[in-house]
Amino acid sequence: MSEHQAERPLGGPIFTPTLFVLLAIIFSGAALVCYRLLFGLGAVSAMNDGYAWGIWKPLNVVTFTGIGAGAYAVGLLTYVFNRWQYHSLVRSAIVVGAMAYTLGGTSVLIDLGRWWNLWVTFYPPLYNLNSVLLEVAVCVMTYTAVLWVELTPPILEQASRWKYEPVRRVAKWGLPWVRKALPFVISVALLLPTMHQSSLGGLYMITPTKLHALWYTPWLSGLFLMSCVTMGFGAVVIVENLTSLNYRRRMDQRLLGRMAPVPAMLVLSFIAIRLIDIAVQGKLPYIWTFDFYSKLFLVEMALFLTPALLMLLRSVRKNRGGLFISGVLLVLAGTVYRFDTYLIAYKPTTGWVYFPSLGELLFSACLASTGIAVYIVMIKVFPILSGVPSRKKPTIVAQA
Amino acid sequence: MNLSRREWFRGLSAAGIAAVAAPAAHAREAKTVHPEDVGMLYDSTRCVGCRACTTRCKEVNGLPLDVVKTDGVAYNAPEDLSASNKSILKLYKNGETEAFVKRQCMHCADPACVSVCMAGALHKTQNGIVAYNKNVCVGCRYCQIACAFDVPKFTWNEPLPLIVKCEMCRHRPEGPACCEACPRGAMTTGTMAGLTEEAHRRIGNDPDKYDPKIYGEHDGGGLHVLYLTSKAVSFENLGLPDVPEQPIPQTSETVQHTLYKGFVAPAALFGLFTFAQYFNERRRQAAEDAQRENKS
Ligand code: SF4
Ligand code: SF4
Ligand code: SF4
């Protein structure tokens, strides 16, 4: 069954100092959540009637899942465009995706004022199909589940080697079934992000009078979809680099380098579509007013353009540091685009001001820490990463 | 160059919709004001700023006072629409010129808040009122993002929060309390047909005094609250935002309906992805077989 077992668990101790630091942040975040449940959102956040979504939506939901879109990006490349060589990147990307989406969903749950009414999203007779947010909610919840289903093969593979006979038997029985169903699961896993990542842009199509002209366009959906793919590729590059720097594994620089032109070309088309759309709508003059928004736009464009151009250079693709920085810039560009649309270029009519509170930042840090902690534990226990040297005797790790 | 924010959405209706919807469908139809629907008319030239309306609004809606103490005397001094003010009276002052404006929900004919609300917590009633049903509200606050008038408010400091906005006193059989309370007939209620006629009559009777435009007749695709102002004070001065005449939800709903029509596009994508995997897998197998044969 392990005939093409490219991925292996890293092994090694689970409870490292890093994990304890992360746990500390996680627990303070959890305390904050309790406080929020007792005293309301206003008690922990600076959100107000003018800036009703604050940073939690653009950061915890839209940026996190953009980073988690690596699973979508690499999945499309591997399965649809038949670049099987990238298959070794898929599992790690799915773990990142599963965490990013689970946390994004958790954030929404904490952020919903009347969270106990969430049952309405499971009750189709009430659905208002015009609501882009409904599409996002249902789709993101489903996709989160699908991502975890996609992770059953590595989990079962590992379980079939555990020392408890019943666990082994169940795992061995289940694995062929899961493998058979996998193509359909993968199709769903590619369809859902296409839907909700575009909808995350579509959410702001309802704000023509509040979102600045350089960001408001009926093409928001398409632009968000494209930029989530570029963010996803960037995130894959980052995670590959970080795991090989921190753990005993070999990273395939050539593989990442060969992939790099894909996000680069996507970014260039993203920029082209945006500029053409702005021109068609007759909004070009806004670019050179050199007021705050025009500068913001130019910075954003530069952030997109730089990694794209870098990744087209062969010398950068061969260079580990160069490619890593391009990856970071890719994620950063997508993040800034998301923040601009959701927060900075968005202006309510009356004079509201907003700056995130410590509580909001702490909760976001708590979510990020949870993601990192679970990812680290997952790659140590389960066969997620490729390029891990085999050990004669796999270390038995504590199973809680 | 100075491009004001009111220009932001110019050109949207023509170029924007055409660009998105041209290949597939036509724009979803606008929802319009029905002549028999209820509405309100606010005449800024008649208002003396006594705030009888907003005081009464608080009473009938059971909203707390916003107490501010000045020189030891407590006043009810709300600053803007808020979770404790479904209605507010604001003053515009420029030298000698003074004018008041009453703000509350506009009860749009084609409301953005209703378009975005996922389970219909904000919904349109039979007679055109935009009403709120807390039992299916998840508290996502998308309505606050969507409303071009920044009307829906949220009780931020409650563990069990609510959206608060004017519901045209639908709980009162007598109708809007603010209109009842107004001693000067500045705020009146009636059917949309009646109110529009009345507004036109006032402008026609005194064309020197009134701005010829009725704010809300076409703005935002038609509002159920109409505004009149004097020639001396523009609607912009009164703080009424410049909104496109095309209903705001039209763009997003057109795009959404086009993409998801009959769920055809998503189903097609699913099919494509599954087929691609099947096809690619076969090619990969064939390649592997060929390799093996070459070796042997
Ligand atoms: S003014 Fe705002 S809250 Fe009132 S109906 Fe229109 S969109 Fe909804
Ligand atoms: S906060 Fe409530 S009323 Fe407003 S859009 Fe969300 S569910 Fe609807
Ligand atoms: S209609 Fe009722 S709720 Fe609305 S502003 Fe008037 S008094 Fe207040």
XYZ file of C-alpha atoms and ligand atoms in Angstrom:
720
model
C 0.000 0.000 0.000
C 2.916 2.309 0.556
C 4.177 1.784 -2.967
C 4.534 5.471 -3.769
C 4.839 6.634 -0.238
C 6.508 9.947 -1.028
C 5.390 11.624 2.179
C 6.582 10.688 5.661
C 5.977 11.980 9.150
C 8.773 14.123 10.521
C 8.687 12.567 13.963
C 10.467 14.300 16.800
C 9.189 15.725 20.063
C 5.772 17.364 20.061
C 6.074 19.584 23.104
C 8.763 21.999 22.064
C 9.265 25.512 23.486
C 7.702 26.923 20.300
C 4.555 24.975 20.990
C 4.353 26.330 24.532
C 4.629 29.903 23.297
C 1.879 29.220 20.779
C -0.264 27.589 23.459
C 0.098 30.656 25.671
C -1.200 32.894 22.901
C -3.988 30.432 22.159
C -5.166 30.370 25.771
C -5.195 34.142 26.140
C -7.222 34.297 22.931
C -9.636 31.759 24.367
C -10.054 33.895 27.482
C -10.804 36.849 25.260
C -13.493 34.849 23.483
C -15.169 34.085 26.825
C -15.111 37.786 27.646
C -16.663 38.590 24.271
C -19.439 36.056 24.822
C -20.312 37.644 28.158
C -19.985 41.322 27.342
C -20.521 41.627 23.627
C -18.346 42.400 20.638
C -17.947 46.023 21.637
C -16.113 44.965 24.782
C -13.203 43.399 22.925
C -13.155 45.162 19.568
C -13.052 48.661 18.162
C -15.568 47.754 15.465
C -18.388 50.255 15.149
C -21.506 50.968 13.138
C -19.411 52.576 10.405
C -16.730 49.902 10.168
C -18.889 46.951 11.052
C -16.387 44.285 10.002
C -13.141 45.664 11.396
C -10.062 43.558 10.715
C -11.483 40.149 11.512
C -13.183 39.656 8.159
C -10.323 40.919 5.962
C -7.609 39.228 8.039
C -8.952 36.096 9.711
C -11.317 35.129 6.953
C -10.273 36.613 3.657
C -6.498 36.651 4.110
C -6.226 33.364 6.008
C -8.268 31.498 3.431
C -6.270 33.241 0.704
C -3.165 31.690 2.243
C -5.054 28.430 2.575
C -5.846 28.594 -1.127
C -2.501 26.892 -1.748
C -4.452 23.641 -1.699
C -6.690 25.025 -4.438
C -3.832 26.462 -6.475
C -1.587 23.388 -6.362
C -4.620 21.125 -6.707
C -5.675 22.816 -9.936
C -2.165 22.540 -11.289
C -1.739 18.905 -10.323
C -5.109 17.393 -11.037
C -6.648 19.566 -13.721
C -3.602 20.742 -15.619
C -1.962 17.351 -15.138
C 1.301 18.483 -13.604
C 1.748 15.415 -11.469
C 5.232 16.472 -10.414
C 3.632 18.962 -8.031
C 1.769 16.217 -6.244
C 4.422 16.209 -3.533
C 3.279 19.708 -2.538
C -0.391 18.831 -2.274
C -0.659 17.296 1.182
C 1.168 20.030 2.986
C -0.947 22.610 1.177
C -4.122 20.785 2.200
C -3.112 20.812 5.861
C -2.439 24.546 5.632
C -5.784 24.969 3.872
C -7.690 22.887 6.396
C -6.263 24.939 9.231
C -6.778 28.286 7.496
C -10.391 27.495 6.713
C -11.176 26.023 10.108
C -9.799 29.139 11.727
C -11.519 31.482 9.304
C -14.769 29.712 10.109
C -14.081 29.937 13.837
C -13.452 33.636 13.458
C -16.789 34.125 11.734
C -18.527 32.206 14.479
C -17.009 34.412 17.182
C -17.669 37.504 15.085
C -21.347 36.740 14.469
C -23.353 38.815 16.894
C -26.241 36.374 16.986
C -24.240 33.187 16.471
C -26.962 30.965 17.938
C -29.037 31.745 14.869
C -26.464 30.161 12.583
C -28.911 27.292 12.134
C -30.511 29.351 9.391
C -27.585 28.469 7.120
C -28.585 24.812 7.411
C -32.224 25.489 6.634
C -32.703 26.073 2.880
C -36.346 27.266 3.020
C -35.071 30.486 4.591
C -32.261 31.019 2.097
C -32.022 34.405 0.464
C -30.132 33.380 -2.647
C -29.267 36.984 -3.425
C -27.031 37.124 -0.388
C -23.409 36.686 -1.355
C -22.622 36.145 2.312
C -24.941 33.143 2.414
C -23.018 31.624 -0.491
C -19.772 32.283 1.361
C -21.073 30.825 4.622
C -22.463 27.596 3.207
C -19.585 27.111 0.797
C -16.830 27.774 3.327
C -18.362 25.436 5.901
C -18.655 22.676 3.306
C -15.164 23.238 2.005
C -13.670 23.112 5.486
C -15.228 19.692 5.938
C -14.016 18.617 2.494
C -10.448 19.650 3.298
C -10.455 17.431 6.367
C -11.897 14.578 4.303
C -9.018 15.097 1.886
C -6.718 14.554 4.828
C -8.131 11.140 5.719
C -5.657 9.229 3.488
C -2.530 10.426 5.351
C -4.287 9.977 8.668
C -5.406 6.442 7.788
C -2.014 5.599 6.302
C -0.412 6.466 9.583
C -3.130 4.769 11.592
C -2.606 1.541 9.679
C 0.853 1.492 11.213
C -0.175 2.182 14.779
C 0.402 -0.428 17.386
C -3.236 -1.001 18.292
C -4.688 -3.827 16.231
C -8.298 -2.490 15.993
C -7.099 0.913 14.799
C -4.938 -0.768 12.199
C -7.776 -2.914 10.993
C -10.209 -0.038 10.612
C -7.603 2.050 8.835
C -6.693 -0.731 6.442
C -10.344 -1.386 5.704
C -11.152 2.256 5.144
C -8.204 3.298 3.052
C -9.232 1.698 -0.285
C -12.706 3.204 0.010
C -11.357 6.634 0.698
C -8.927 6.316 -2.198
C -11.756 5.358 -4.516
C -13.892 8.326 -3.503
C -10.979 10.726 -3.618
C -11.344 11.952 -7.231
C -14.873 13.157 -6.488
C -13.786 14.724 -3.231
C -11.003 16.469 -5.107
C -13.451 17.806 -7.697
C -15.611 19.255 -4.957
C -12.474 20.596 -3.303
C -11.612 22.445 -6.485
C -15.139 23.659 -7.196
C -15.924 25.159 -3.795
C -12.992 27.603 -3.591
C -13.793 28.770 -7.118
C -17.190 29.691 -5.765
C -16.472 31.232 -2.398
C -13.129 32.870 -3.119
C -14.807 34.812 -5.892
C -17.747 35.553 -3.623
C -15.395 37.042 -1.055
C -14.838 39.773 -3.617
C -18.482 39.721 -4.655
C -19.422 40.718 -1.096
C -18.321 44.283 -1.823
C -20.217 44.592 -5.072
C -23.051 45.991 -2.963
C -20.988 49.055 -1.947
C -20.624 51.259 -5.050
C -21.037 54.435 -3.014
C -18.740 53.420 -0.197
C -15.842 51.641 -1.876
C -13.351 53.869 -3.677
C -13.621 53.956 -7.458
C -10.235 52.308 -7.973
C -11.404 49.223 -6.094
C -15.079 49.109 -6.877
C -15.779 47.089 -9.997
C -18.331 44.466 -11.008
C -15.240 42.295 -11.608
C -14.458 42.078 -7.897
C -15.357 38.376 -7.902
C -12.920 37.505 -10.649
C -10.151 39.614 -9.197
C -10.489 38.010 -5.775
C -10.442 34.555 -7.328
C -7.270 35.271 -9.274
C -5.498 36.852 -6.346
C -6.367 33.976 -4.008
C -4.582 31.627 -6.389
C -1.477 33.797 -6.452
C -1.576 34.075 -2.658
C -1.918 30.318 -2.426
C 1.165 29.754 -4.578
C 3.082 32.272 -2.501
C 2.054 30.504 0.681
C 3.205 27.138 -0.677
C 6.638 28.595 -1.423
C 6.840 30.078 2.068
C 5.733 26.924 3.877
C 8.068 24.694 1.847
C 10.988 26.940 2.725
C 10.148 27.256 6.390
C 9.605 23.541 6.974
C 12.874 22.613 5.287
C 14.765 25.239 7.253
C 13.333 24.159 10.570
C 13.113 20.409 10.139
C 15.067 17.505 8.799
C 13.771 17.538 5.244
C 14.911 18.381 1.749
C 13.072 20.977 -0.265
C 12.862 20.715 -4.037
C 13.979 24.147 -5.197
C 13.769 23.131 -8.850
C 10.173 22.074 -8.455
C 9.169 25.380 -6.867
C 11.160 27.277 -9.459
C 9.433 25.477 -12.280
C 6.047 26.347 -10.760
C 6.861 30.048 -10.303
C 5.915 31.338 -13.779
C 2.319 30.228 -13.164
C 1.578 32.722 -10.370
C 3.723 35.300 -12.148
C 1.587 35.152 -15.276
C -1.575 35.144 -13.177
C -0.487 38.291 -11.397
C 0.271 39.978 -14.695
C -3.180 39.124 -16.014
C -4.676 40.330 -12.735
C -2.968 43.701 -13.176
C -3.983 43.882 -16.835
C -7.644 43.140 -16.082
C -7.703 45.714 -13.331
C -6.183 48.445 -15.432
C -8.364 47.704 -18.447
C -11.465 47.673 -16.270
C -10.502 50.991 -14.684
C -9.924 52.437 -18.140
C -13.206 51.096 -19.513
C -15.112 52.571 -16.595
C -13.417 55.899 -17.266
C -11.768 55.969 -13.864
C -8.151 56.297 -15.021
C -7.827 59.880 -13.720
C -8.204 58.553 -10.177
C -4.833 56.844 -10.538
C -2.905 60.069 -10.906
C -4.687 62.324 -8.457
C -1.901 61.363 -6.038
C -4.228 61.667 -3.107
C -4.181 59.014 -0.412
C -6.156 56.493 -2.454
C -4.178 56.923 -5.619
C -0.943 56.368 -3.678
C -2.453 53.349 -1.979
C -3.388 51.970 -5.373
C 0.093 52.527 -6.770
C 1.728 50.839 -3.786
C -0.629 47.910 -4.175
C 0.155 47.604 -7.877
C 3.885 47.726 -7.160
C 3.449 44.985 -4.568
C 1.797 42.775 -7.158
C 4.173 43.600 -9.978
C 7.447 43.043 -8.096
C 7.076 39.337 -7.271
C 5.648 38.665 -10.737
C 8.666 40.176 -12.449
C 11.069 38.521 -10.003
C 9.556 35.107 -10.559
C 9.975 35.462 -14.304
C 13.755 35.790 -13.878
C 15.538 32.468 -14.076
C 18.203 33.621 -11.626
C 15.548 34.336 -9.003
C 13.784 31.025 -9.592
C 17.049 29.176 -9.009
C 17.857 31.203 -5.946
C 16.300 29.996 -2.757
C 16.205 33.390 -1.041
C 14.960 35.145 -4.143
C 12.083 32.770 -4.655
C 11.208 32.877 -0.966
C 10.997 36.676 -1.015
C 8.855 36.542 -4.140
C 6.524 34.155 -2.303
C 6.296 36.507 0.648
C 5.549 39.429 -1.662
C 2.841 37.432 -3.431
C 1.055 36.805 -0.151
C 1.589 40.383 0.950
C 0.180 41.834 -2.276
C -2.960 39.717 -1.986
C -3.303 40.652 1.674
C -3.000 44.374 0.978
C -5.538 44.076 -1.845
C -7.947 42.406 0.572
C -7.425 44.981 3.308
C -7.812 47.851 0.866
C -11.107 46.541 -0.441
C -12.532 45.570 2.935
C -11.271 48.398 5.072
C -8.940 51.081 3.790
C -10.635 52.088 0.544
C -14.051 51.504 2.136
C -15.630 54.587 3.637
C -18.994 54.885 5.360
C -20.901 58.094 4.696
C -20.627 59.665 8.126
C -17.411 60.395 9.952
C -16.592 57.072 11.511
C -13.043 56.161 12.378
C -11.667 52.756 13.153
C -8.404 51.363 14.385
C -8.191 47.739 15.530
C -8.174 47.182 19.284
C -5.657 45.041 21.153
C -8.409 42.484 21.641
C -8.965 42.179 17.918
C -5.243 41.765 17.304
C -4.934 39.221 20.115
C -7.771 37.118 18.734
C -6.215 37.141 15.271
C -2.865 36.153 16.786
C -4.623 33.383 18.694
C -6.080 31.991 15.482
C -2.778 32.207 13.631
C -1.005 30.460 16.520
C -3.565 27.673 16.530
C -2.987 27.188 12.837
C 0.772 27.027 13.191
C 0.608 24.740 16.238
C -1.716 22.220 14.589
C 0.296 22.300 11.376
C 3.508 21.543 13.258
C 1.918 18.670 15.151
C 0.337 17.293 11.975
C 3.589 17.194 9.975
C 5.331 15.471 12.860
C 2.730 12.779 13.357
C 1.292 12.163 9.894
C 2.840 11.607 6.467
C 2.322 15.102 5.107
C 5.693 16.370 3.904
C 7.763 14.982 1.088
C 11.544 14.878 1.147
C 11.699 13.513 4.680
C 14.505 10.946 5.030
C 13.231 7.551 6.164
C 14.163 6.260 9.571
C 14.920 2.690 10.424
C 12.808 2.914 13.494
C 9.999 5.401 13.380
C 9.751 7.206 16.677
C 6.599 6.392 18.497
C 4.965 9.623 19.483
C 2.512 10.156 22.241
C -1.028 9.840 21.045
C -3.406 11.833 23.108
C -7.282 67.199 -9.999
C -10.060 66.929 -7.524
C -12.419 64.033 -7.980
C -15.034 63.938 -5.330
C -16.358 60.765 -3.854
C -19.770 61.331 -5.378
C -18.199 60.572 -8.728
C -17.123 57.128 -7.589
C -20.035 55.262 -8.987
C -20.542 57.338 -12.125
C -20.309 55.223 -15.227
C -21.047 52.164 -13.188
C -24.494 51.599 -14.555
C -23.575 51.651 -18.207
C -20.090 50.238 -18.490
C -20.123 48.100 -15.393
C -23.275 46.140 -15.925
C -22.663 45.743 -19.626
C -19.148 44.429 -19.018
C -20.282 41.744 -16.632
C -23.668 40.787 -17.876
C -23.212 41.170 -21.607
C -22.112 37.629 -22.357
C -24.743 35.850 -20.328
C -27.893 37.421 -19.022
C -29.572 40.758 -18.762
C -29.644 42.803 -15.609
C -32.061 41.662 -12.945
C -35.072 43.906 -12.910
C -35.260 46.823 -10.514
C -37.836 46.701 -7.747
C -39.925 49.838 -7.747
C -42.141 51.804 -5.399
C -45.790 50.745 -5.492
C -48.235 53.655 -5.378
C -50.239 52.066 -2.552
C -47.219 51.418 -0.297
C -46.807 53.523 2.804
C -44.120 56.144 3.037
C -43.164 59.401 4.684
C -42.493 62.896 3.446
C -40.106 65.262 5.198
C -40.240 68.926 4.281
C -37.125 70.689 5.524
C -38.679 74.108 4.877
C -41.419 73.408 7.421
C -39.299 71.873 10.156
C -38.506 74.128 13.121
C -36.229 71.658 14.851
C -38.371 71.034 17.927
C -37.456 67.345 17.944
C -40.942 66.274 18.949
C -40.571 63.542 16.335
C -37.364 62.005 17.628
C -38.518 62.215 21.244
C -41.754 60.456 20.364
C -39.802 57.927 18.315
C -37.804 56.960 21.383
C -40.958 56.649 23.476
C -42.903 54.395 21.170
C -39.877 52.243 20.437
C -38.796 51.984 24.061
C -35.322 53.325 23.355
C -33.155 54.761 26.156
C -32.257 58.449 26.328
C -28.725 59.537 25.506
C -28.134 61.757 28.476
C -25.510 64.481 28.267
C -24.999 66.802 31.259
C -24.385 70.467 30.568
C -24.025 72.809 33.562
C -25.637 70.263 35.793
C -28.717 69.964 33.590
C -29.333 66.673 31.858
C -30.324 66.781 28.213
C -31.240 64.073 25.822
C -28.559 64.814 23.255
C -28.083 62.066 20.713
C -25.440 62.739 18.077
C -26.353 60.464 15.243
C -28.425 57.450 14.376
C -27.423 54.732 16.801
C -28.738 51.657 18.501
C -30.694 53.973 20.786
C -31.838 56.357 18.048
C -33.908 55.064 15.169
C -34.432 58.641 14.163
C -32.347 61.774 14.492
C -32.700 65.455 13.782
C -29.654 67.250 12.463
C -28.965 70.931 11.916
C -27.251 72.460 8.922
C -25.888 75.933 9.559
C -24.003 78.214 7.235
C -23.967 81.849 8.335
C -27.575 83.007 8.416
C -28.905 79.952 6.617
C -30.203 77.191 8.820
C -32.050 74.033 8.011
C -32.922 70.839 9.763
C -33.009 67.354 8.431
C -34.591 64.277 9.930
C -32.872 60.999 9.273
C -34.095 57.456 9.700
C -34.292 54.380 7.474
C -35.216 55.335 3.920
C -37.205 52.135 3.326
C -35.677 51.782 -0.123
C -37.878 50.315 -2.842
C -35.000 47.997 -3.718
C -33.091 47.791 -0.430
C -29.456 46.733 -0.304
C -29.874 45.549 3.287
C -32.592 43.093 2.244
C -30.580 41.907 -0.729
C -27.617 40.906 1.445
C -29.380 39.501 4.490
C -28.857 35.748 4.329
C -32.067 34.433 5.852
C -34.346 37.394 5.374
C -34.063 38.956 8.829
C -34.358 42.271 7.036
C -37.259 41.897 4.653
C -39.850 43.903 2.804
C -43.384 43.707 4.128
C -46.548 43.824 2.036
C -46.871 47.593 2.267
C -43.256 48.406 1.460
C -41.807 48.717 4.958
C -38.326 47.280 5.418
C -38.734 45.299 8.614
C -36.441 43.299 10.896
C -36.967 39.829 12.301
C -34.426 39.144 14.991
C -35.200 35.434 15.107
C -33.350 34.746 11.877
C -30.662 37.421 12.170
C -27.183 35.979 12.637
C -25.674 39.338 13.524
C -23.269 39.328 10.580
C -23.689 43.094 10.089
C -23.508 42.785 6.308
C -26.564 45.077 6.249
C -24.445 47.815 7.814
C -21.814 47.405 5.119
C -24.432 47.330 2.369
C -26.694 50.258 3.297
C -25.645 53.356 1.374
C -27.307 55.505 4.051
C -25.560 53.844 6.999
C -28.877 53.175 8.664
C -28.813 49.779 10.422
C -27.199 50.003 13.846
C -25.907 47.256 16.100
C -25.995 46.904 19.882
C -22.249 46.350 20.189
C -22.122 46.035 23.939
C -24.805 43.405 24.380
C -24.032 39.708 24.725
C -27.232 39.063 22.760
C -27.055 41.925 20.262
C -29.616 43.181 17.763
C -29.852 45.251 14.620
C -31.792 48.430 15.322
C -33.443 50.570 12.679
C -36.689 52.405 11.966
C -39.396 49.984 10.893
C -41.902 52.739 10.212
C -43.557 51.938 13.516
C -45.087 48.805 12.059
C -45.944 47.719 15.598
C -48.336 50.676 15.909
C -51.715 50.401 14.188
C -51.717 54.222 13.987
C -48.545 54.238 11.889
C -45.402 56.358 12.227
C -45.296 58.126 15.573
C -42.883 60.790 14.369
C -45.380 62.015 11.773
C -48.110 62.118 14.409
C -45.920 64.118 16.772
C -44.853 66.791 14.293
C -46.659 70.080 15.137
C -45.758 71.682 11.797
C -46.656 69.001 9.325
C -43.010 68.760 8.308
C -43.050 64.982 8.679
C -46.136 63.345 7.214
C -47.128 59.861 6.260
C -49.402 58.435 3.607
C -49.376 56.330 0.480
C -46.468 56.792 -1.885
C -48.813 58.017 -4.597
C -50.344 60.569 -2.233
C -47.030 61.757 -0.872
C -45.424 62.153 -4.286
C -48.415 64.142 -5.477
C -48.309 66.325 -2.379
C -44.580 66.959 -2.796
C -45.062 68.007 -6.407
C -47.957 70.223 -5.364
C -45.826 72.061 -2.799
C -43.022 72.616 -5.297
C -45.533 73.775 -7.910
C -47.211 76.197 -5.494
C -43.966 77.812 -4.430
C -41.334 77.241 -7.104
C -39.241 80.123 -5.762
C -38.870 78.550 -2.355
C -38.427 74.866 -3.160
C -35.632 72.984 -4.819
C -37.422 71.416 -7.813
C -36.094 67.972 -6.999
C -37.765 65.500 -4.675
C -34.971 63.550 -3.023
C -35.927 59.897 -2.965
C -38.276 59.955 -5.919
C -35.599 58.328 -8.081
C -32.500 58.299 -5.883
C -31.314 54.839 -4.968
C -33.997 53.373 -7.221
C -36.743 55.106 -5.245
C -37.091 55.566 -1.493
C -40.151 55.389 0.711
C -39.069 58.531 2.488
C -39.192 61.623 0.315
C -37.362 64.863 1.091
C -38.031 68.462 0.141
C -35.620 71.292 0.685
C -35.436 75.004 0.013
C -33.407 76.478 -2.811
C -30.982 77.904 -0.247
C -29.959 74.526 1.157
C -29.029 71.659 -1.129
C -29.726 68.029 -0.351
C -26.000 67.571 -0.100
C -25.895 70.273 2.574
C -28.500 68.314 4.457
C -26.174 65.341 4.389
C -28.307 63.205 2.121
C -25.839 61.112 0.154
C -25.646 61.162 -3.605
C -26.688 57.677 -4.619
C -27.131 56.302 -8.127
C -30.636 56.056 -9.546
C -29.974 52.460 -10.431
C -30.878 50.370 -7.368
C -27.685 49.366 -5.585
C -28.386 45.607 -5.344
C -28.845 45.360 -9.082
C -25.174 44.937 -9.949
C -24.351 42.313 -7.356
C -27.535 40.365 -7.939
C -27.064 40.436 -11.689
C -23.544 39.074 -11.352
C -24.604 36.499 -8.790
C -27.606 35.357 -10.808
C -25.525 35.123 -13.955
C -22.841 33.007 -12.317
C -25.195 30.708 -10.475
C -28.091 30.497 -12.898
C -29.639 27.057 -12.435
C -26.365 26.003 -10.847
C -25.230 25.170 -14.396
C -21.784 26.737 -14.185
C -20.822 25.051 -10.899
C -22.104 21.682 -12.130
C -20.153 22.074 -15.351
C -16.983 22.896 -13.412
C -17.457 19.832 -11.230
C -17.831 17.688 -14.330
C -14.782 19.235 -15.915
C -12.629 18.659 -12.830
C -13.726 15.046 -12.514
C -13.201 14.366 -16.194
C -9.774 16.010 -16.149
C -8.688 13.783 -13.271
C -9.950 10.650 -14.984
C -8.319 11.590 -18.264
C -5.023 12.572 -16.635
C -4.932 9.414 -14.558
C -5.332 7.295 -17.698
C -2.591 9.154 -19.455
C -0.328 8.694 -16.476
C -1.051 4.958 -16.363
C -0.353 4.628 -20.076
C 2.939 6.445 -19.696
C 3.938 4.195 -16.794
C 3.052 1.071 -18.754
C 5.060 2.263 -21.731
C 8.036 2.891 -19.486
C 7.818 -0.556 -17.981
C 7.656 -2.168 -21.416
C 10.669 -0.195 -22.569
C 12.640 -1.480 -19.595
C 11.807 -5.117 -20.078
S -31.992 52.902 4.017
Fe -30.577 51.229 4.391
S -31.534 50.089 6.029
Fe -33.125 51.386 5.179
S -34.098 50.101 3.607
Fe -32.521 51.281 2.573
S -30.751 49.906 2.595
Fe -32.175 49.145 4.136
S -26.849 41.454 10.810
Fe -28.807 40.391 10.806
S -30.150 41.762 9.693
Fe -28.086 42.420 9.214
S -27.537 41.302 7.330
Fe -26.799 40.083 9.045
S -28.454 38.639 9.429
Fe -29.343 40.307 8.218
S -41.525 55.787 11.791
Fe -41.457 55.243 13.969
S -39.466 54.267 14.217
Fe -39.399 55.339 12.259
S -38.530 57.321 12.744
Fe -40.755 57.563 12.871
S -41.235 57.185 14.999
Fe -39.185 56.420 14.681
